[in-house]
XYZ file of C-alpha atoms in Angstrom:
130
model
C -4.556 47.164 20.693
C -1.991 46.981 23.452
C 1.508 48.078 22.270
C 4.441 45.766 22.714
C 7.985 46.802 23.789
C 11.101 44.610 23.784
C 14.109 44.448 26.110
C 17.093 42.224 26.667
C 17.917 41.225 30.280
C 21.361 39.915 31.052
C 21.796 36.835 33.229
C 25.490 37.504 33.959
C 27.429 34.985 36.010
C 30.921 35.818 37.229
C 33.609 33.318 36.449
C 35.841 32.268 39.302
C 37.927 35.413 39.750
C 38.412 35.138 43.515
C 34.775 36.165 44.123
C 33.487 33.005 45.721
C 29.793 32.364 45.065
C 29.307 35.653 43.276
C 26.069 34.624 41.590
C 24.114 36.760 39.137
C 24.576 40.510 38.673
C 21.575 42.543 39.795
C 21.038 46.261 39.436
C 18.672 48.529 41.309
C 16.203 50.278 38.972
C 15.829 54.019 39.042
C 13.329 55.260 41.642
C 10.797 56.372 38.997
C 9.416 54.313 36.118
C 8.508 50.684 35.889
C 9.644 48.643 38.868
C 10.976 51.824 40.470
C 13.620 51.039 43.146
C 13.357 47.292 42.695
C 16.247 44.984 41.810
C 16.444 43.598 38.332
C 18.809 41.906 35.915
C 20.792 44.469 33.885
C 18.915 45.583 30.759
C 20.047 46.606 27.309
C 18.026 47.564 24.292
C 19.585 44.915 22.029
C 22.590 42.545 21.801
C 24.303 45.228 19.700
C 24.758 47.205 22.954
C 26.302 44.271 24.900
C 29.971 44.970 24.301
C 29.815 48.663 25.233
C 27.643 47.877 28.326
C 30.145 45.225 29.544
C 33.082 47.596 28.977
C 31.328 50.384 30.956
C 30.686 47.932 33.796
C 34.329 46.802 33.836
C 33.418 43.276 32.692
C 34.454 41.154 29.738
C 32.543 38.339 27.981
C 34.061 34.891 28.408
C 31.624 33.188 26.084
C 28.895 34.015 23.621
C 25.455 35.021 25.004
C 22.822 32.301 24.891
C 19.064 32.916 24.959
C 18.082 31.396 28.297
C 14.410 32.410 28.419
C 11.794 34.548 26.694
C 8.794 35.804 28.491
C 6.111 38.431 28.265
C 5.135 40.724 31.127
C 1.950 42.658 30.753
C 1.386 46.093 32.266
C -1.904 47.983 32.144
C -0.780 49.931 29.084
C 1.753 47.736 27.243
C 3.270 44.249 26.957
C 6.990 43.895 27.618
C 8.680 41.010 25.803
C 11.882 40.011 27.636
C 14.689 38.057 26.051
C 17.058 36.757 28.790
C 20.614 36.298 27.541
C 22.899 34.232 29.735
C 26.632 34.971 29.681
C 29.683 34.147 31.727
C 31.804 37.248 32.425
C 35.179 38.065 33.962
C 36.608 41.196 35.479
C 38.132 43.447 32.796
C 39.815 45.794 35.240
C 40.009 46.457 38.970
C 36.763 48.403 39.315
C 34.618 47.740 42.352
C 32.168 45.047 41.385
C 29.457 45.855 43.932
C 27.895 49.159 44.931
C 24.623 50.363 46.409
C 23.097 50.015 42.936
C 24.759 46.744 41.710
C 25.265 43.446 43.536
C 26.161 39.835 42.754
C 23.034 37.968 43.914
C 23.222 34.305 45.135
C 19.902 33.936 46.911
C 17.991 35.485 49.762
C 16.076 38.734 50.023
C 17.361 41.941 48.534
C 16.456 45.219 50.297
C 13.575 46.843 48.423
C 12.490 43.700 46.607
C 12.829 42.215 43.123
C 10.629 42.858 40.122
C 8.090 40.034 39.682
C 9.248 38.797 36.273
C 12.819 38.911 37.396
C 11.918 36.671 40.351
C 10.519 34.141 37.875
C 13.702 34.320 35.810
C 15.929 33.877 38.836
C 13.862 30.932 40.162
C 14.115 28.848 37.046
C 15.188 30.816 33.952
C 11.994 29.648 32.250
C 9.180 31.986 31.206
C 6.019 32.038 29.138
C 6.715 31.293 25.497
C 6.024 34.252 23.271
């Protein structure tokens, strides 16, 4: 039997804070591991980690997270069930919002590519029902 793992991906949209057309926050994955070096939506283990993740990123929630999509991605050795939580965020402090590992994505190619299931999420925020 193939094991199943779960993750929460964050579809974070920046409210109008002077960052015109900011789009969705994307993070570059570590070079090793699944989707190594590719761009992805930020991931947390569960919604319990959301507040601390946002604080560490210099962001604040402006509304409650909403489940926008649920999908399953199958690897050769496990299934990954992804719960996409959509949330509008604002800037909590004056930290730099973009870096080499984090960008606000509003279309077009990203250097290094995007993980396949994340491309599906970005295209329509609809996945396979679990």
